[in-house]
Tab-separated table of C-alpha atoms in Angstrom:
chain	number	residue	atom	x	y	z
N	1	ARG	CA	-6.645	11.700	-110.743
N	2	ARG	CA	-4.012	14.241	-112.052
N	3	MET	CA	-1.897	11.454	-112.832
N	4	HIS	CA	-4.799	9.741	-114.983
N	5	ALA	CA	-5.665	13.093	-116.517
N	6	LEU	CA	-1.758	13.341	-117.457
N	7	GLY	CA	-2.043	9.508	-118.622
N	8	TYR	CA	-0.069	7.808	-116.813
N	9	GLN	CA	-2.667	5.976	-114.826
N	10	SER	CA	-5.864	4.270	-114.979
N	11	GLU	CA	-9.204	5.583	-113.754
N	12	LEU	CA	-9.320	2.315	-112.197
N	13	GLN	CA	-6.094	2.330	-110.560
N	14	VAL	CA	-6.838	5.951	-109.477
N	15	GLU	CA	-10.025	4.892	-107.853
N	16	ARG	CA	-8.373	1.869	-105.939
N	17	SER	CA	-5.827	4.684	-104.527
N	18	GLU	CA	-8.989	6.770	-103.286
N	19	ILE	CA	-10.608	4.023	-101.900
N	20	ASN	CA	-7.005	2.980	-99.767
N	21	VAL	CA	-6.743	6.774	-98.692
N	22	LYS	CA	-9.955	6.579	-97.356
N	23	THR	CA	-9.451	3.352	-95.620
N	24	ALA	CA	-6.442	4.466	-94.283
N	25	GLU	CA	-8.119	7.628	-93.092
N	26	SER	CA	-11.321	5.594	-91.402
N	27	ASN	CA	-7.917	3.449	-89.551
N	28	VAL	CA	-6.532	6.486	-88.359
N	29	GLU	CA	-10.209	7.723	-86.847
N	30	ILE	CA	-10.528	4.175	-85.316
N	31	LEU	CA	-7.047	4.493	-83.753
N	32	GLU	CA	-7.394	7.807	-82.376
N	33	THR	CA	-11.253	6.714	-81.253
N	34	ASN	CA	-9.532	4.058	-79.547
N	35	LEU	CA	-6.682	5.910	-78.480
N	36	ASP	CA	-8.801	8.490	-76.418
N	37	VAL	CA	-11.406	5.483	-75.046
N	38	LEU	CA	-7.423	3.681	-73.982
N	39	GLU	CA	-6.565	7.059	-72.182
N	40	ARG	CA	-10.239	7.565	-70.484
N	41	LEU	CA	-10.164	4.187	-69.183
N	42	GLU	CA	-6.740	4.656	-68.053
N	43	LYS	CA	-6.950	7.650	-66.783
N	44	GLU	CA	-10.075	6.050	-64.663
N	45	LYS	CA	-7.832	3.360	-63.330
N	46	GLN	CA	-5.239	5.422	-62.271
N	47	LEU	CA	-7.956	7.501	-60.973
N	48	GLU	CA	-9.302	4.578	-58.765
N	49	THR	CA	-5.995	3.275	-57.918
N	50	LEU	CA	-4.727	6.860	-56.689
N	51	LYS	CA	-8.063	7.172	-54.747
N	52	GLY	CA	-7.364	4.219	-52.914
N	53	GLU	CA	-3.519	5.089	-52.017
N	54	TRP	CA	-5.104	8.229	-51.149
N	55	GLU	CA	-7.354	6.701	-48.654
N	56	SER	CA	-5.110	4.303	-46.752
N	57	ALA	CA	-2.821	7.014	-46.711
N	58	LYS	CA	-5.410	8.854	-44.911
N	59	ALA	CA	-6.571	5.943	-42.687
N	60	ALA	CA	-2.978	5.342	-41.704
N	61	ALA	CA	-2.446	9.518	-40.927
N	62	ASN	CA	-5.501	9.186	-39.000
N	63	GLY	CA	-3.995	5.833	-37.228
N	64	HIS	CA	-0.710	7.833	-36.636
N	65	GLU	CA	-2.611	10.964	-34.726
N	66	GLU	CA	-4.469	8.575	-32.896
N	67	VAL	CA	-1.075	6.903	-31.724
N	68	LEU	CA	0.274	10.519	-31.106
N	69	ALA	CA	-2.758	11.447	-29.014
N	70	MET	CA	-2.121	8.351	-27.106
N	71	ASP	CA	1.220	9.158	-26.719
N	72	GLY	CA	0.973	12.689	-25.564
N	73	GLU	CA	-1.546	11.674	-22.605
N	74	ARG	CA	1.110	9.151	-21.445
N	75	MET	CA	4.014	11.593	-21.645
N	76	ALA	CA	1.928	14.059	-19.863
N	77	LEU	CA	1.592	11.588	-17.113
N	78	ALA	CA	4.697	10.394	-17.117
N	79	LYS	CA	5.998	14.083	-16.713
N	80	LYS	CA	3.270	14.175	-13.773
N	81	GLU	CA	4.555	11.532	-12.133
N	82	ILE	CA	8.366	12.456	-12.703
N	83	ALA	CA	7.666	15.411	-10.978
N	84	ARG	CA	6.029	14.078	-8.026
N	85	CYS	CA	9.292	11.480	-8.142
N	86	VAL	CA	11.419	15.036	-6.746
N	87	ILE	CA	10.352	15.016	-2.969
N	88	LYS	CA	11.030	18.728	-2.109
N	89	ALA	CA	12.015	19.128	2.062
N	90	PRO	CA	9.039	21.257	3.828
N	91	LYS	CA	11.651	22.823	6.042
N	92	SER	CA	16.148	22.516	6.252
N	93	GLY	CA	17.506	19.908	8.345
N	94	LEU	CA	17.999	16.369	8.547
N	95	VAL	CA	16.570	13.499	6.449
N	96	ILE	CA	16.964	10.118	7.142
N	97	TYR	CA	15.644	6.444	6.061
N	98	PRO	CA	12.846	4.658	8.394
N	99	SER	CA	14.003	2.034	10.497
N	100	THR	CA	14.046	-1.433	8.979
N	101	ALA	CA	12.137	-4.443	10.404
N	102	GLN	CA	14.268	-6.380	12.751
N	103	TRP	CA	13.401	-9.502	11.153
N	104	LYS	CA	14.285	-8.103	7.566
N	105	ASP	CA	17.880	-8.787	6.130
N	106	THR	CA	17.555	-5.726	3.396
N	107	PRO	CA	16.498	-2.286	4.204
N	108	ASP	CA	13.214	-1.115	2.982
N	109	ILE	CA	14.828	1.718	0.820
N	110	ALA	CA	17.322	0.753	-1.355
N	111	GLU	CA	18.254	1.731	-4.949
N	112	GLY	CA	15.841	-0.330	-7.476
N	113	GLU	CA	14.005	-1.265	-4.756
N	114	THR	CA	9.489	-1.333	-5.495
N	115	VAL	CA	7.728	0.994	-3.313
N	116	HIS	CA	4.048	0.591	-2.770
N	117	ASN	CA	1.108	3.247	-1.862
N	118	ASP	CA	1.438	4.715	1.543
N	119	GLN	CA	5.221	3.334	2.020
N	120	VAL	CA	7.374	5.813	4.274
N	121	LEU	CA	10.439	6.627	2.218
N	122	LEU	CA	12.235	9.546	4.333
N	123	LEU	CA	12.116	11.166	7.364
N	124	MET	CA	12.642	14.607	8.674
N	125	PRO	CA	13.630	13.922	12.667
N	126	ASP	CA	12.793	17.354	14.191
N	127	LEU	CA	16.048	17.584	16.462
N	128	SER	CA	14.952	20.251	18.669
N	129	LYS	CA	12.398	17.134	19.903
N	130	MET	CA	14.043	14.149	20.309
N	131	GLN	CA	13.328	10.898	21.700
N	132	VAL	CA	14.356	7.398	22.843
N	133	ARG	CA	12.972	4.542	21.950
N	134	PHE	CA	13.533	1.821	24.238
N	135	GLY	CA	11.867	-1.956	25.192
N	136	ILE	CA	10.465	-2.741	28.751
N	137	HIS	CA	11.247	-6.313	29.850
N	138	GLU	CA	7.573	-7.897	30.295
N	139	SER	CA	9.114	-8.769	33.978
N	140	ALA	CA	9.376	-4.834	34.907
N	141	ILE	CA	6.419	-3.679	32.777
N	142	ASP	CA	4.476	-2.859	35.371
N	143	GLN	CA	7.179	-0.755	37.461
N	144	VAL	CA	7.787	1.514	34.573
N	145	LYS	CA	4.960	4.492	34.613
N	146	PRO	CA	4.622	7.732	32.359
N	147	GLY	CA	6.234	10.897	33.976
N	148	MET	CA	9.381	8.880	35.717
N	149	HIS	CA	12.663	10.366	35.531
N	150	ALA	CA	15.228	8.348	33.088
N	151	THR	CA	18.647	8.809	32.681
N	152	VAL	CA	19.850	8.618	29.356
N	153	ARG	CA	23.859	7.677	28.238
N	154	LEU	CA	25.064	8.647	25.232
N	155	PRO	CA	28.243	7.777	23.883
N	156	ASN	CA	29.254	11.262	24.380
N	157	LYS	CA	26.687	12.587	27.163
N	158	THR	CA	24.466	11.801	29.564
N	159	LEU	CA	20.929	13.530	29.690
N	160	SER	CA	18.224	13.431	31.885
N	161	GLY	CA	14.718	12.639	30.553
N	162	THR	CA	10.915	11.567	31.275
N	163	VAL	CA	9.090	8.605	30.353
N	164	ALA	CA	6.405	9.780	27.814
N	165	SER	CA	4.586	7.074	27.167
N	166	VAL	CA	4.666	2.666	27.979
N	167	ALA	CA	2.813	0.582	25.227
N	168	SER	CA	-0.200	-1.390	26.614
N	169	VAL	CA	0.331	-3.723	23.675
N	170	ALA	CA	3.853	-5.681	23.278
N	171	GLN	CA	6.166	-6.334	20.358
N	172	PRO	CA	5.535	-8.923	18.253
N	173	SER	CA	8.304	-11.608	19.030
N	174	GLY	CA	9.770	-14.395	17.534
N	175	TRP	CA	13.209	-15.854	16.494
N	176	TRP	CA	14.399	-12.376	15.569
N	177	THR	CA	13.688	-11.513	19.391
N	178	GLY	CA	14.657	-14.278	20.815
N	179	ASN	CA	11.276	-14.969	21.919
N	180	ILE	CA	11.652	-11.957	24.433
N	181	VAL	CA	8.889	-10.295	25.287
N	182	LYS	CA	9.182	-6.900	25.208
N	183	TYR	CA	7.086	-3.081	25.709
N	184	ASP	CA	7.770	-0.394	23.151
N	185	SER	CA	8.391	3.020	25.121
N	186	VAL	CA	9.341	6.447	24.912
N	187	ILE	CA	11.431	8.994	26.373
N	188	GLU	CA	11.377	12.516	25.877
N	189	LEU	CA	14.995	14.341	25.730
N	190	PRO	CA	15.725	17.929	26.341
N	191	SER	CA	17.139	19.567	23.299
N	192	ALA	CA	20.505	19.179	23.534
N	193	GLU	CA	23.643	19.619	20.514
N	194	GLY	CA	25.520	16.528	19.087
N	195	LEU	CA	22.002	14.225	19.447
N	196	LYS	CA	21.423	12.316	15.637
N	197	PRO	CA	18.980	9.960	14.940
N	198	GLY	CA	19.800	6.373	15.113
N	199	MET	CA	22.229	6.674	18.039
N	200	THR	CA	22.636	4.305	21.174
N	201	ALA	CA	21.749	5.117	24.267
N	202	GLU	CA	21.770	3.115	27.710
N	203	ILE	CA	18.515	3.809	29.957
N	204	GLU	CA	18.393	3.452	33.375
N	205	VAL	CA	14.627	4.716	34.594
N	206	THR	CA	14.045	5.558	38.441
N	207	VAL	CA	10.996	3.341	39.002
N	208	ASN	CA	11.652	4.264	42.741
N	209	ARG	CA	14.016	6.407	44.901
N	210	GLN	CA	14.939	5.525	48.746
N	211	GLU	CA	17.789	6.868	50.432
N	212	ASN	CA	19.713	4.958	53.629
N	213	VAL	CA	18.995	1.552	52.217
N	214	LEU	CA	20.731	-1.804	52.678
N	215	MET	CA	20.953	-3.439	49.461
N	216	ILE	CA	22.975	-6.571	48.450
N	217	PRO	CA	23.242	-8.017	45.058
N	218	LEU	CA	20.711	-10.356	43.603
N	219	SER	CA	23.311	-13.070	43.236
N	220	ALA	CA	23.593	-13.411	46.958
N	221	VAL	CA	20.012	-14.331	48.026
N	222	GLU	CA	18.548	-17.661	48.074
N	223	GLU	CA	14.771	-17.665	47.548
N	224	THR	CA	13.217	-20.855	49.028
N	225	ASP	CA	9.564	-22.517	50.427
N	226	ALA	CA	10.501	-21.631	53.846
N	227	GLY	CA	11.696	-18.001	53.376
N	228	ASP	CA	14.582	-15.525	51.465
N	229	PHE	CA	18.080	-16.333	52.827
N	230	CYS	CA	21.906	-14.540	52.382
N	231	TRP	CA	25.118	-16.446	53.210
N	232	VAL	CA	27.244	-14.448	55.608
N	233	ARG	CA	30.702	-15.024	56.387
N	234	THR	CA	31.632	-14.892	60.081
N	235	ARG	CA	34.246	-12.915	61.759
N	236	ASP	CA	35.999	-16.971	62.059
N	237	GLY	CA	35.745	-17.260	58.232
N	238	ALA	CA	32.777	-19.928	58.307
N	239	ALA	CA	29.309	-19.679	56.243
N	240	GLN	CA	26.214	-18.576	58.327
N	241	ARG	CA	22.902	-19.085	56.675
N	242	ARG	CA	20.820	-15.671	57.410
N	243	LEU	CA	16.931	-15.258	57.231
N	244	LEU	CA	16.061	-12.258	55.136
N	245	ARG	CA	12.760	-9.757	55.051
N	246	LEU	CA	13.410	-8.164	51.473
N	247	GLY	CA	12.300	-4.813	49.627
N	248	ASP	CA	12.306	-3.430	46.742
N	249	ARG	CA	14.661	-4.432	43.942
N	250	ASN	CA	15.984	-3.256	40.577
N	251	THR	CA	17.780	-5.249	37.974
N	252	GLU	CA	21.107	-5.896	40.104
N	253	PHE	CA	20.275	-5.155	44.011
N	254	ILE	CA	17.592	-5.949	46.022
N	255	ALA	CA	16.861	-4.084	49.276
N	256	VAL	CA	17.224	-5.979	52.505
N	257	THR	CA	15.578	-4.483	55.725
N	258	SER	CA	16.127	-7.030	58.309
N	259	GLY	CA	18.426	-10.117	58.724
N	260	ILE	CA	21.853	-8.550	57.547
N	261	GLU	CA	23.770	-5.231	58.843
N	262	GLU	CA	25.918	-3.092	56.826
N	263	ASP	CA	29.432	-4.270	56.573
N	264	ASP	CA	28.265	-7.539	56.467
N	265	ASP	CA	30.277	-10.094	54.024
N	266	VAL	CA	28.121	-12.130	51.706
N	267	PHE	CA	28.996	-14.836	49.014
N	268	LEU	CA	27.650	-14.414	45.903
N	269	ASN	CA	26.108	-17.313	43.882
N	270	PRO	CA	26.034	-19.281	47.613
N	271	SER	CA	24.910	-22.590	45.621
N	272	LEU	CA	28.338	-22.492	43.774
N	273	THR	CA	30.485	-20.766	46.344
N	274	VAL	CA	29.475	-22.375	49.999
N	275	LYS	CA	29.763	-25.868	50.773
N	276	GLU	CA	27.077	-25.521	52.922
N	277	ALA	CA	24.537	-23.986	51.181
N	278	ARG	CA	25.003	-26.899	48.737
N	279	LYS	CA	23.365	-29.312	51.448
N	280	GLN	CA	20.266	-27.075	52.119
N	281	PRO	CA	16.914	-27.582	50.102
N	282	VAL	CA	16.752	-24.899	47.637
N	283	VAL	CA	14.575	-23.731	45.086
N	284	VAL	CA	15.698	-21.072	43.349
N	285	GLY	CA	13.255	-18.421	41.827
N	286	SER	CA	13.201	-16.369	38.614
N	287	LEU	CA	14.488	-12.630	40.386
N	288	PRO	CA	14.111	-9.594	37.350
């Protein structure tokens, strides 16, 4: 209008310019309103997105906390199990592995082997109360009784002991024992230096003691239906068959109460060494 007042523009041009200004101002207001609405919508959208991300992160955190709690329980259990794997000796002494069954090719206790509940892993023997475990053949089981005297020969010494127990049930037999039936027995030993678990021993149990008894080797005796005989070398060198009356025996010798005399020369294995013995009807018996 100032331009119109000065005569530079017409009134129509002025009005047109005013309309253009108002239109531009209106457009600015509309754009500002749209911008404000857009900003609010974008904020709400971003807020929803962030809220979803927060909830997802919270769920993941809760899951990790549960996993952490379970891992903590497993770790505590593992620590207890590891602590239980440490075996402490209740006293000073010698620690040994338990004996392996005869039919097994590998030991029960070895690195990497699996163990089971109630399995014996280690033993601490009382060296002041040592015992000898041995098997008695079924043919001699009736002769050995608890309380009998025994001589135990070790690699470096000989000890006297006492039969403490004799099993009433035989050991399991099979190919690993040669199908030989034996009964477990225990001999108690006195305290002595140098005794170690697992040492080998030779056992001699005194089942009966007789003084001034005439004895001959079992291999010199023939058992027949007619009786027990042996062959004696006479003064002229001939072989003479003698009827015997026998007494107690052990694994090597048998007592003779009549039939021969001291210093008589008897033949061993007469069926093989005496020509006349081969002509006799002999039934060989089983001697223990």
